[in-house]
Amino acid sequence: MLILLFFSVNVYSDNEELEQLLIKLDSILSCSDKYVAEKETKIEELRKRQSSVMKPEEKLWLNKMFYDEFYVYNADSAMIYVNDNIDISRELGRKDWEQEWLLNKVFLLSATGLLGDAEDVIKSIDINNLNKDLMFQYYDSKIYLYSHLGQYIGSNQELAYAYYKREAELKFEAQKYINSAHPSYHSFYASLYKDYPRGEEGDSIKEQLKRIVDNSPLNTRYDAINSYVLSVMYNNEGDEYNYMKYLIYSAMADIRICNRDIASLEELSNILYNHSDIDRGYTYIGYCLKSALLYPNRVRVVNISSIMDKLRYAYQKRNIEQENKLRTSLSTVSIMFVVLLVSIFFIYFQNRKLVKSRRNLDESNRLLSQHLHELSEAQQMLADVNNELSDVNEKLKTSNNQLQESNYVKEEYIGYVFSICSSYISKLDEYRKNIGRKLKAGQIDDIKLLTSSTTMVQNELKEFYHSFDAIFLHVYPDFVEDFNSLLRPEERIVLKEGELLNTELRIYALVRLGISDSVKIAEFLHCSPQTVYNNRLKTRNKAVIPKEKFADTVRSLGKMQK
């Protein structure tokens, strides 16, 4: 795959953006194993939640979560949970749930090519027991089934046309049961207009769908479907650029969600074949075949095989052409070799004439070389001295910067300490006067209440921490951002509204100031040393750098603000 990124023929040199999208798709495809590993991790987490003592409703809900992970990833596994939920629904007497899971079963049977079984199941569904949402799912399942029947028929154009006509009729029936809040709303209406002449309503749907796709992260099944339907609309308009662009978008989303029932990449490989991009097309169709076999999708395997045969034939044809070119090149090289051999003999005799002249020059060159060697040694000595001087200057510069920073921090915090001490003296004096007034007035209970309350201490601590946070961020305004860069993205600290620092950041702010002793930090923060130790250990476990380097790295964080 990496070879493909560098050596694939650029058949889209006239459209740089399209080529860049294909390169990005190649990159995403090269990471497909990573996406599969993430999917398997999610599934394994769900398996850990399984229990033999689960209630039927709990088991049904967990089965649904398994189904959501499997239904486009592994149809056989998904079918196990569908059948289990059908049994649970019948056991609970929930006809509506049973119908919903029967519709999911129709989808899986259709997707895997068991079209006869899918027809039997959908005929068994009683539409009188379906609500509006399930009615849309019912028609959507039939649309999906007839679409696959049309694809499976293949060369029988008359029967295929009949299936596609029935598919179109079902779409117009289904639109009665879908509303604008449904996630498939725009893609469904786009599919209604994709095969018909452009009109005001069709253009409006296309523009709405385009806005949705252009602003989507391309990492959900709905993103893949929306992009695919939009590409079909552009294809029917003859707009090949946007057709390929949104087909690539759809393929990106399918690969990221590990969709093994992937139509977009299959269609894209066929287009690349038509554009003579055989290497890339063969890589794409190989991925599609592997996915279809793992899913498994019997209908898609047939279509993929035909495309693969075309690409294999193109490979063979290209190899023959390359062999012919190689023979021609070999003949040319042979002729050039003869010419080269004659030239070598000519040069040999010319060199003999030059030997005598070179001997005369050798002595002069030897003397010159000796002088040059002496000069080179002197230059090397000078360079070594310059390097040593540069190292000393760099160390001196670093020491000066550290000393300057240390002096600046001391000045800021000494001023802060004097200010806060003065403030506390004033507050203590006011507190003394307040106690004195209450003693004179005989308000002993008020004095007891005043001295037993911790509110004042808590307020003072809160104000003290706020002052500490403010002066620290004044000195190191980038500290929080730099500290978060040391943590994994999902573990980064998000401060609450009004917070300058929290306890976790405050601990490492003290480390940045040179206070590493957990006991001293605990005294400063009015908590236990064990709390500080646990907090530091927890934070180091979130780091993207080695734990043993974390504290040293923190001491260098934050660009000092002067």
Coordinates of C-alpha atoms in Angstrom, one line a residue:
M1 CA 0.0 0.0 0.0
L2 CA 2.8 2.4 0.8
I3 CA 4.4 1.6 -2.6
L4 CA 1.1 2.6 -4.2
L5 CA 1.3 6.0 -2.5
F6 CA 4.6 6.8 -4.1
F7 CA 4.7 4.9 -7.4
S8 CA 1.1 5.0 -8.8
V9 CA 0.7 6.7 -12.1
N10 CA -0.7 10.1 -11.8
V11 CA -3.5 9.9 -14.4
Y12 CA -5.2 12.9 -12.9
S13 CA -2.4 15.4 -13.3
D14 CA -4.9 17.7 -14.9
N15 CA -6.9 17.8 -11.7
E16 CA -4.6 18.1 -8.7
E17 CA -7.4 18.1 -6.1
L18 CA -8.8 14.8 -7.4
E19 CA -5.3 13.3 -7.3
Q20 CA -4.8 14.6 -3.7
L21 CA -8.1 13.0 -2.7
L22 CA -7.0 9.6 -4.1
I23 CA -3.7 9.9 -2.3
K24 CA -5.6 10.6 1.0
L25 CA -7.8 7.6 0.3
D26 CA -4.7 5.4 -0.3
S27 CA -3.4 6.6 3.1
I28 CA -6.7 5.8 4.8
L29 CA -6.8 2.4 3.1
S30 CA -3.3 1.7 4.4
C31 CA -4.6 2.2 7.9
S32 CA -7.5 -0.2 7.5
D33 CA -6.0 -2.7 9.9
K34 CA -6.0 0.0 12.6
Y35 CA -9.7 0.7 12.1
V36 CA -10.4 -3.1 12.3
A37 CA -8.4 -3.3 15.5
E38 CA -10.5 -0.4 17.0
K39 CA -13.7 -2.2 15.9
E40 CA -12.6 -5.4 17.5
T41 CA -11.7 -3.6 20.7
K42 CA -15.2 -2.1 20.9
I43 CA -16.7 -5.6 20.3
E44 CA -14.5 -7.1 23.0
E45 CA -15.7 -4.4 25.4
L46 CA -19.3 -5.4 24.7
R47 CA -18.5 -9.0 25.3
K48 CA -17.2 -8.2 28.8
R49 CA -20.6 -6.8 29.5
Q50 CA -22.4 -10.1 28.8
S51 CA -23.8 -12.0 31.8
S52 CA -25.9 -15.1 32.3
V53 CA -28.1 -13.3 34.8
M54 CA -29.1 -10.4 32.5
K55 CA -32.8 -9.6 32.2
P56 CA -34.3 -10.2 28.7
E57 CA -34.7 -6.4 28.1
E58 CA -31.0 -5.9 29.0
K59 CA -29.9 -8.7 26.8
L60 CA -32.0 -7.4 23.9
W61 CA -30.4 -4.0 24.3
L62 CA -26.9 -5.4 24.5
N63 CA -27.7 -7.5 21.4
K64 CA -28.7 -4.4 19.6
M65 CA -25.3 -2.8 20.4
F66 CA -23.6 -5.9 19.0
Y67 CA -25.7 -5.7 15.9
D68 CA -24.8 -2.1 15.4
E69 CA -21.1 -3.1 15.4
F70 CA -21.5 -6.2 13.2
Y71 CA -24.3 -5.5 10.6
V72 CA -21.9 -4.1 8.0
Y73 CA -18.8 -5.8 9.4
N74 CA -19.7 -9.5 9.9
A75 CA -23.1 -10.6 8.7
D76 CA -22.9 -14.0 10.3
S77 CA -22.2 -12.6 13.7
A78 CA -24.9 -10.0 13.3
M79 CA -27.4 -12.7 12.4
I80 CA -26.8 -14.5 15.7
Y81 CA -27.9 -11.4 17.7
V82 CA -30.8 -10.7 15.3
N83 CA -32.2 -14.2 15.8
D84 CA -31.6 -14.0 19.5
N85 CA -33.6 -10.7 19.7
I86 CA -36.4 -12.2 17.6
D87 CA -36.7 -15.0 20.2
I88 CA -36.5 -12.5 23.1
S89 CA -39.2 -10.3 21.6
R90 CA -41.5 -13.3 21.1
E91 CA -40.8 -14.4 24.7
L92 CA -41.8 -10.9 26.0
G93 CA -44.8 -10.8 23.7
R94 CA -43.6 -7.6 22.0
K95 CA -44.9 -7.9 18.4
D96 CA -43.5 -4.5 17.4
W97 CA -40.0 -5.5 18.5
E98 CA -40.2 -8.8 16.7
Q99 CA -41.2 -7.1 13.5
E100 CA -38.3 -4.6 13.8
W101 CA -35.8 -7.4 14.2
L102 CA -37.3 -9.4 11.3
L103 CA -36.7 -6.3 9.1
N104 CA -33.1 -6.3 10.3
K105 CA -32.9 -9.9 9.3
V106 CA -34.2 -9.1 5.9
F107 CA -31.4 -6.5 5.5
L108 CA -28.7 -9.1 6.5
L109 CA -30.2 -11.8 4.2
S110 CA -30.3 -9.3 1.3
A111 CA -26.8 -8.0 2.0
T112 CA -25.3 -11.6 2.0
G113 CA -27.1 -12.6 -1.2
L114 CA -29.7 -14.9 0.4
L115 CA -32.4 -13.1 -1.6
G116 CA -34.9 -15.9 -1.6
D117 CA -34.8 -16.2 2.2
A118 CA -35.1 -12.4 2.5
E119 CA -38.3 -12.5 0.4
D120 CA -39.7 -15.2 2.6
V121 CA -39.0 -13.3 5.8
I122 CA -40.4 -10.0 4.5
K123 CA -43.6 -11.7 3.3
S124 CA -44.1 -13.0 6.8
I125 CA -44.2 -9.5 8.3
D126 CA -47.6 -8.1 9.3
I127 CA -47.6 -4.4 8.2
N128 CA -50.7 -3.8 10.3
N129 CA -48.5 -4.0 13.4
L130 CA -45.9 -1.5 12.2
N131 CA -45.7 2.1 13.3
K132 CA -44.6 4.9 11.0
D133 CA -40.9 4.4 11.6
L134 CA -41.1 0.7 11.0
M135 CA -43.2 1.2 7.9
F136 CA -40.4 3.2 6.4
Q137 CA -37.9 0.5 7.5
Y138 CA -40.2 -2.1 5.9
Y139 CA -40.2 -0.3 2.5
D140 CA -36.5 0.5 2.8
S141 CA -35.8 -3.2 3.3
K142 CA -37.9 -4.1 0.2
I143 CA -36.1 -1.4 -1.8
Y144 CA -32.7 -2.9 -0.7
L145 CA -33.9 -6.4 -1.6
Y146 CA -35.1 -5.5 -5.1
S147 CA -31.9 -3.5 -5.7
H148 CA -29.9 -6.6 -5.0
L149 CA -32.2 -8.8 -7.1
G150 CA -31.6 -6.4 -10.0
Q151 CA -27.8 -6.7 -9.5
Y152 CA -27.9 -10.4 -9.1
I153 CA -29.9 -11.1 -12.3
G154 CA -27.0 -9.6 -14.3
S155 CA -27.4 -10.3 -18.1
N156 CA -31.2 -10.8 -17.9
Q157 CA -32.0 -7.1 -18.8
E158 CA -35.8 -7.6 -18.9
L159 CA -36.0 -9.1 -15.4
A160 CA -33.5 -6.7 -14.0
Y161 CA -35.5 -3.8 -15.4
A162 CA -38.6 -5.2 -13.7
Y163 CA -36.8 -5.4 -10.4
Y164 CA -35.5 -1.8 -10.7
K165 CA -38.9 -0.6 -11.7
R166 CA -40.4 -2.2 -8.6
E167 CA -37.6 -0.6 -6.5
A168 CA -38.6 2.8 -7.9
E169 CA -42.3 2.2 -7.1
L170 CA -41.4 1.2 -3.5
K171 CA -39.4 4.5 -3.1
F172 CA -42.5 6.6 -3.8
E173 CA -44.5 4.5 -1.3
A174 CA -41.8 4.8 1.3
Q175 CA -41.7 8.6 1.2
K176 CA -45.1 8.7 3.0
Y177 CA -43.4 7.4 6.1
I178 CA -40.2 9.4 6.4
N179 CA -39.8 12.8 8.0
S180 CA -37.1 15.4 7.9
A181 CA -35.7 14.2 11.3
H182 CA -34.8 10.8 9.9
P183 CA -31.0 10.4 9.4
S184 CA -31.7 8.9 5.9
Y185 CA -34.1 11.7 4.9
H186 CA -31.8 13.6 2.5
S187 CA -30.1 10.5 1.0
F188 CA -33.5 8.9 0.4
Y189 CA -35.0 11.9 -1.4
A190 CA -31.8 12.2 -3.4
S191 CA -32.2 8.6 -4.5
L192 CA -35.8 9.5 -5.7
Y193 CA -34.4 12.3 -8.0
K194 CA -31.1 10.7 -9.1
D195 CA -32.6 8.9 -12.1
Y196 CA -34.9 11.7 -13.4
P197 CA -34.3 15.0 -15.3
R198 CA -33.1 17.8 -13.2
G199 CA -35.7 20.1 -11.7
E200 CA -36.0 22.7 -9.0
E201 CA -36.8 20.2 -6.3
G202 CA -34.1 17.8 -7.4
D203 CA -31.5 20.6 -7.4
S204 CA -32.6 21.7 -3.9
I205 CA -32.2 18.2 -2.5
K206 CA -28.8 17.8 -4.1
E207 CA -27.6 21.2 -2.7
Q208 CA -28.8 20.2 0.8
L209 CA -27.1 16.9 0.6
K210 CA -23.9 18.5 -0.7
R211 CA -23.8 20.8 2.3
I212 CA -24.3 17.9 4.7
V213 CA -21.5 15.8 3.1
D214 CA -19.1 18.7 2.8
N215 CA -19.5 19.4 6.5
S216 CA -19.4 15.8 7.7
P217 CA -16.4 14.1 9.3
L218 CA -16.9 11.1 6.9
N219 CA -16.8 8.5 9.7
T220 CA -20.3 7.1 9.9
R221 CA -22.4 4.9 7.7
Y222 CA -24.8 7.8 7.0
D223 CA -21.8 9.8 5.7
A224 CA -20.9 7.0 3.4
I225 CA -24.5 6.6 2.1
N226 CA -25.0 10.4 1.7
S227 CA -21.7 10.7 -0.3
Y228 CA -22.5 7.7 -2.5
V229 CA -26.0 8.9 -3.4
L230 CA -24.6 12.4 -4.1
S231 CA -22.0 10.9 -6.4
V232 CA -24.7 9.0 -8.3
M233 CA -26.6 12.3 -8.9
Y234 CA -23.5 13.9 -10.3
N235 CA -22.8 10.9 -12.5
N236 CA -26.3 11.1 -14.0
E237 CA -25.6 14.7 -14.8
G238 CA -22.4 13.8 -16.5
D239 CA -20.2 15.6 -13.9
E240 CA -17.3 13.1 -13.7
Y241 CA -15.2 15.3 -11.3
N242 CA -17.9 15.5 -8.6
Y243 CA -18.9 11.9 -9.3
M244 CA -15.4 10.7 -8.4
K245 CA -15.0 13.2 -5.6
Y246 CA -18.0 12.1 -3.6
L247 CA -17.4 8.5 -4.5
I248 CA -14.0 8.9 -2.8
Y249 CA -15.7 10.5 0.2
S250 CA -18.0 7.6 0.5
A251 CA -15.1 5.1 0.3
M252 CA -13.2 7.0 3.0
A253 CA -16.2 6.8 5.4
D254 CA -16.7 3.1 4.5
I255 CA -13.1 2.2 5.3
R256 CA -13.1 4.1 8.6
I257 CA -16.3 2.3 9.9
C258 CA -15.0 -1.1 8.6
N259 CA -17.9 -1.5 6.2
R260 CA -17.2 -4.8 4.4
D261 CA -20.3 -4.4 2.3
I262 CA -18.5 -1.6 0.5
A263 CA -19.9 -0.5 -2.9
S264 CA -18.1 2.8 -3.3
L265 CA -14.6 1.5 -3.5
E266 CA -15.7 -1.3 -5.9
E267 CA -17.3 1.3 -8.3
L268 CA -14.2 3.5 -7.9
S269 CA -11.9 0.7 -8.9
N270 CA -13.9 0.2 -12.1
I271 CA -13.5 3.9 -12.9
L272 CA -9.8 3.8 -12.3
Y273 CA -9.6 0.8 -14.7
N274 CA -11.2 3.0 -17.3
H275 CA -8.7 5.7 -16.6
S276 CA -5.8 3.2 -17.0
D277 CA -4.8 3.5 -13.3
I278 CA -4.4 -0.3 -13.0
D279 CA -2.2 -0.5 -9.9
R280 CA -4.5 1.6 -7.8
G281 CA -7.7 0.0 -9.2
Y282 CA -6.3 -3.5 -8.5
T283 CA -5.4 -2.6 -4.9
Y284 CA -9.0 -1.2 -4.4
I285 CA -10.7 -4.2 -5.9
G286 CA -8.5 -6.6 -3.9
Y287 CA -9.6 -4.8 -0.7
C288 CA -13.3 -5.1 -1.8
L289 CA -12.9 -8.8 -2.6
K290 CA -11.3 -9.5 0.8
S291 CA -14.1 -7.5 2.6
A292 CA -16.9 -9.2 0.6
L293 CA -15.5 -12.7 1.5
L294 CA -15.2 -11.8 5.2
Y295 CA -18.7 -10.2 5.3
P296 CA -19.8 -12.4 3.3
N297 CA -21.7 -10.8 0.4
R298 CA -22.3 -13.4 -2.4
V299 CA -23.9 -10.8 -4.8
R300 CA -20.9 -8.4 -4.5
V301 CA -18.4 -11.2 -4.9
V302 CA -19.8 -11.9 -8.4
N303 CA -19.6 -8.2 -9.4
I304 CA -16.1 -7.9 -7.9
S305 CA -14.9 -11.0 -9.8
S306 CA -15.8 -9.5 -13.1
I307 CA -14.0 -6.2 -12.4
M308 CA -11.0 -8.2 -11.1
D309 CA -10.9 -10.2 -14.4
K310 CA -10.7 -7.0 -16.4
L311 CA -7.9 -5.6 -14.2
R312 CA -6.0 -9.0 -14.4
Y313 CA -6.3 -8.9 -18.2
A314 CA -5.1 -5.3 -18.2
Y315 CA -2.1 -6.4 -16.0
Q316 CA -1.2 -9.2 -18.4
K317 CA -1.5 -6.9 -21.4
R318 CA 0.7 -4.3 -19.7
N319 CA 3.3 -6.9 -18.9
I320 CA 3.5 -8.0 -22.5
E321 CA 3.9 -4.4 -23.6
Q322 CA 6.7 -4.0 -21.0
E323 CA 8.4 -7.2 -22.2
N324 CA 8.4 -5.8 -25.8
K325 CA 9.8 -2.5 -24.6
L326 CA 12.5 -4.4 -22.6
R327 CA 13.6 -6.4 -25.7
T328 CA 13.9 -3.2 -27.7
S329 CA 15.8 -1.6 -24.8
L330 CA 18.1 -4.6 -24.6
S331 CA 18.9 -4.4 -28.3
T332 CA 19.7 -0.7 -27.9
V333 CA 21.9 -1.3 -25.0
S334 CA 23.8 -4.0 -26.9
I335 CA 24.6 -1.6 -29.7
M336 CA 25.6 1.0 -27.2
F337 CA 27.9 -1.5 -25.5
V338 CA 29.8 -2.1 -28.7
V339 CA 30.2 1.6 -29.2
L340 CA 31.3 1.9 -25.6
L341 CA 33.9 -0.9 -26.1
V342 CA 35.4 0.9 -29.0
S343 CA 35.5 4.1 -27.0
I344 CA 37.2 2.4 -24.2
F345 CA 40.1 1.2 -26.4
F346 CA 40.5 4.7 -27.8
I347 CA 40.5 6.2 -24.3
Y348 CA 43.1 3.6 -23.2
F349 CA 45.6 4.7 -25.8
Q350 CA 44.9 8.3 -25.1
N351 CA 45.5 7.6 -21.4
R352 CA 48.9 6.1 -22.1
K353 CA 50.0 9.4 -23.6
L354 CA 48.8 11.2 -20.5
V355 CA 50.7 8.9 -18.1
K356 CA 54.1 10.6 -18.8
S357 CA 52.6 14.1 -18.2
R358 CA 50.9 12.9 -15.0
R359 CA 54.2 11.6 -13.6
N360 CA 55.7 15.0 -14.0
L361 CA 52.7 16.5 -12.2
D362 CA 52.7 13.9 -9.4
E363 CA 55.7 15.4 -7.6
S364 CA 54.2 18.9 -7.7
N365 CA 50.9 17.5 -6.5
R366 CA 52.6 15.7 -3.7
L367 CA 54.3 18.9 -2.4
L368 CA 51.0 20.8 -2.8
S369 CA 49.1 18.0 -1.0
Q370 CA 51.6 18.2 1.9
H371 CA 51.0 21.9 2.2
L372 CA 47.3 21.5 1.9
H373 CA 47.3 18.8 4.6
E374 CA 49.2 21.1 7.0
L375 CA 46.7 23.9 6.2
S376 CA 43.8 21.4 6.8
E377 CA 45.1 20.4 10.2
A378 CA 45.4 24.1 11.2
Q379 CA 41.8 24.7 10.0
Q380 CA 40.6 21.7 11.9
M381 CA 42.2 22.9 15.1
L382 CA 40.6 26.3 14.6
A383 CA 37.3 24.7 13.9
D384 CA 37.6 22.6 17.1
V385 CA 38.4 25.7 19.1
N386 CA 35.4 27.5 17.6
N387 CA 33.1 24.6 18.4
E388 CA 34.3 24.5 22.0
L389 CA 33.8 28.3 22.3
S390 CA 30.3 27.9 20.7
D391 CA 29.4 25.2 23.2
V392 CA 30.6 27.4 26.1
N393 CA 28.6 30.4 24.8
E394 CA 25.5 28.3 24.4
K395 CA 25.8 26.9 28.0
L396 CA 26.4 30.4 29.2
K397 CA 23.4 31.7 27.4
T398 CA 21.2 28.9 28.8
S399 CA 22.5 29.6 32.3
N400 CA 21.8 33.3 31.9
N401 CA 18.3 32.6 30.7
Q402 CA 17.6 30.3 33.6
L403 CA 19.1 32.9 36.0
Q404 CA 17.0 35.6 34.5
E405 CA 13.9 33.5 34.7
S406 CA 14.6 32.6 38.3
N407 CA 15.2 36.2 39.3
Y408 CA 12.0 37.3 37.5
V409 CA 9.9 34.6 39.2
K410 CA 11.5 35.5 42.6
E411 CA 10.7 39.2 42.0
E412 CA 7.1 38.4 41.1
Y413 CA 6.5 36.0 44.0
I414 CA 8.4 38.1 46.6
G415 CA 6.1 41.0 45.7
Y416 CA 3.1 38.7 45.9
V417 CA 4.2 37.3 49.3
F418 CA 4.7 40.8 50.7
S419 CA 1.4 41.9 49.4
I420 CA -0.5 38.9 50.8
C421 CA 1.3 39.1 54.2
S422 CA 0.3 42.8 54.4
S423 CA -3.3 41.8 53.5
Y424 CA -3.3 39.1 56.1
I425 CA -2.0 41.5 58.8
S426 CA -4.8 43.9 58.0
K427 CA -7.4 41.1 58.0
L428 CA -6.0 39.7 61.4
D429 CA -6.2 43.2 62.9
E430 CA -9.8 43.6 61.7
Y431 CA -10.5 40.1 63.0
R432 CA -9.0 41.2 66.4
K433 CA -11.1 44.4 66.5
N434 CA -14.2 42.4 65.6
I435 CA -13.5 40.0 68.5
G436 CA -12.9 42.9 70.8
R437 CA -16.1 44.6 69.9
K438 CA -18.1 41.4 70.5
L439 CA -16.3 40.8 73.9
K440 CA -17.3 44.3 75.0
A441 CA -20.8 43.7 73.8
G442 CA -20.9 40.3 75.6
Q443 CA -21.6 38.4 72.4
I444 CA -19.9 35.2 73.5
D445 CA -22.0 33.0 71.3
D446 CA -21.2 35.1 68.2
I447 CA -17.5 34.8 69.1
K448 CA -17.8 31.0 69.4
L449 CA -19.6 30.8 66.1
L450 CA -17.0 33.0 64.5
T451 CA -14.1 31.0 65.7
S452 CA -15.6 27.6 65.1
S453 CA -16.6 28.3 61.4
T454 CA -14.2 27.3 58.6
T455 CA -15.8 29.5 56.1
M456 CA -13.3 32.3 56.5
V457 CA -10.4 29.8 56.1
Q458 CA -11.9 28.3 53.0
N459 CA -12.5 31.7 51.5
E460 CA -9.0 32.8 52.3
L461 CA -7.6 29.6 50.8
K462 CA -9.8 30.1 47.7
E463 CA -8.5 33.7 47.4
F464 CA -5.0 32.5 48.0
Y465 CA -5.1 29.9 45.3
H466 CA -6.7 32.3 42.9
S467 CA -3.9 34.8 43.5
F468 CA -1.3 32.1 43.1
D469 CA -2.9 30.9 39.9
A470 CA -3.1 34.5 38.5
I471 CA 0.6 35.4 39.3
F472 CA 1.8 32.0 37.9
L473 CA -0.1 32.4 34.7
H474 CA 1.1 35.9 34.5
V475 CA 4.7 34.6 34.5
Y476 CA 3.9 31.5 32.4
P477 CA 0.8 32.3 30.3
D478 CA 1.2 29.3 28.0
F479 CA 1.6 26.7 30.8
V480 CA -1.8 25.1 30.6
E481 CA -1.6 24.7 26.8
D482 CA 1.9 23.3 27.0
F483 CA 1.0 21.0 29.8
N484 CA -2.0 19.6 27.9
S485 CA 0.3 18.9 24.9
L486 CA 2.1 16.3 27.2
L487 CA -1.2 14.4 27.7
R488 CA -3.1 12.1 25.4
P489 CA -5.9 14.0 23.5
E490 CA -8.7 12.3 25.4
E491 CA -7.1 12.9 28.8
R492 CA -6.4 16.6 28.4
I493 CA -7.6 18.9 31.2
V494 CA -10.6 21.1 30.4
L495 CA -10.9 23.9 33.1
K496 CA -14.3 24.8 34.4
E497 CA -15.7 28.3 33.8
G498 CA -13.9 30.8 36.1
E499 CA -11.0 28.4 36.9
L500 CA -7.4 29.5 36.2
L501 CA -5.9 26.3 37.4
N502 CA -7.3 23.2 39.1
T503 CA -5.6 21.0 41.7
E504 CA -3.8 18.8 39.1
L505 CA -2.4 21.8 37.3
R506 CA -1.5 23.6 40.6
I507 CA 0.6 20.6 41.7
Y508 CA 2.6 20.7 38.5
A509 CA 2.8 24.5 38.6
L510 CA 4.7 24.1 41.9
V511 CA 6.9 21.5 40.2
R512 CA 7.6 24.0 37.4
L513 CA 8.7 26.5 40.2
G514 CA 11.1 23.9 41.5
I515 CA 9.1 22.4 44.3
S516 CA 9.1 18.6 43.7
D517 CA 8.7 17.3 47.3
S518 CA 5.2 15.9 47.7
V519 CA 5.1 16.8 51.4
K520 CA 5.9 20.5 50.7
I521 CA 3.3 20.5 47.9
A522 CA 0.7 18.9 50.2
E523 CA 1.4 21.6 52.9
F524 CA 1.0 24.3 50.2
L525 CA -2.3 22.8 48.9
H526 CA -3.6 21.8 52.4
C527 CA -4.0 18.2 51.5
S528 CA -2.3 14.9 52.4
P529 CA 1.0 13.9 50.8
Q530 CA -0.7 10.6 49.6
T531 CA -3.3 12.7 47.7
V532 CA -0.5 14.6 46.0
Y533 CA 1.4 11.4 45.2
N534 CA -1.7 9.7 43.8
N535 CA -2.5 12.8 41.7
R536 CA 1.0 13.0 40.3
L537 CA 0.9 9.2 39.5
K538 CA -2.5 9.5 37.8
T539 CA -1.3 12.4 35.7
R540 CA 1.9 10.6 34.6
N541 CA -0.2 7.7 33.4
K542 CA -2.0 10.0 31.0
A543 CA 1.2 11.3 29.4
V544 CA 2.3 10.7 25.8
I545 CA 5.9 10.8 26.9
P546 CA 7.8 8.3 29.1
K547 CA 6.8 8.6 32.8
E548 CA 10.3 9.0 34.0
K549 CA 10.8 12.1 31.8
F550 CA 7.5 13.7 32.7
A551 CA 8.6 15.8 35.8
D552 CA 11.7 17.1 34.0
T553 CA 9.7 18.1 30.9
V554 CA 7.2 20.0 33.1
R555 CA 10.0 22.0 34.6
S556 CA 10.8 23.3 31.1
L557 CA 7.2 24.2 30.2
G558 CA 5.7 27.6 29.7
K559 CA 7.3 30.5 28.0
M560 CA 8.1 33.2 30.5
Q561 CA 6.1 36.4 30.0
K562 CA 8.1 39.6 30.9

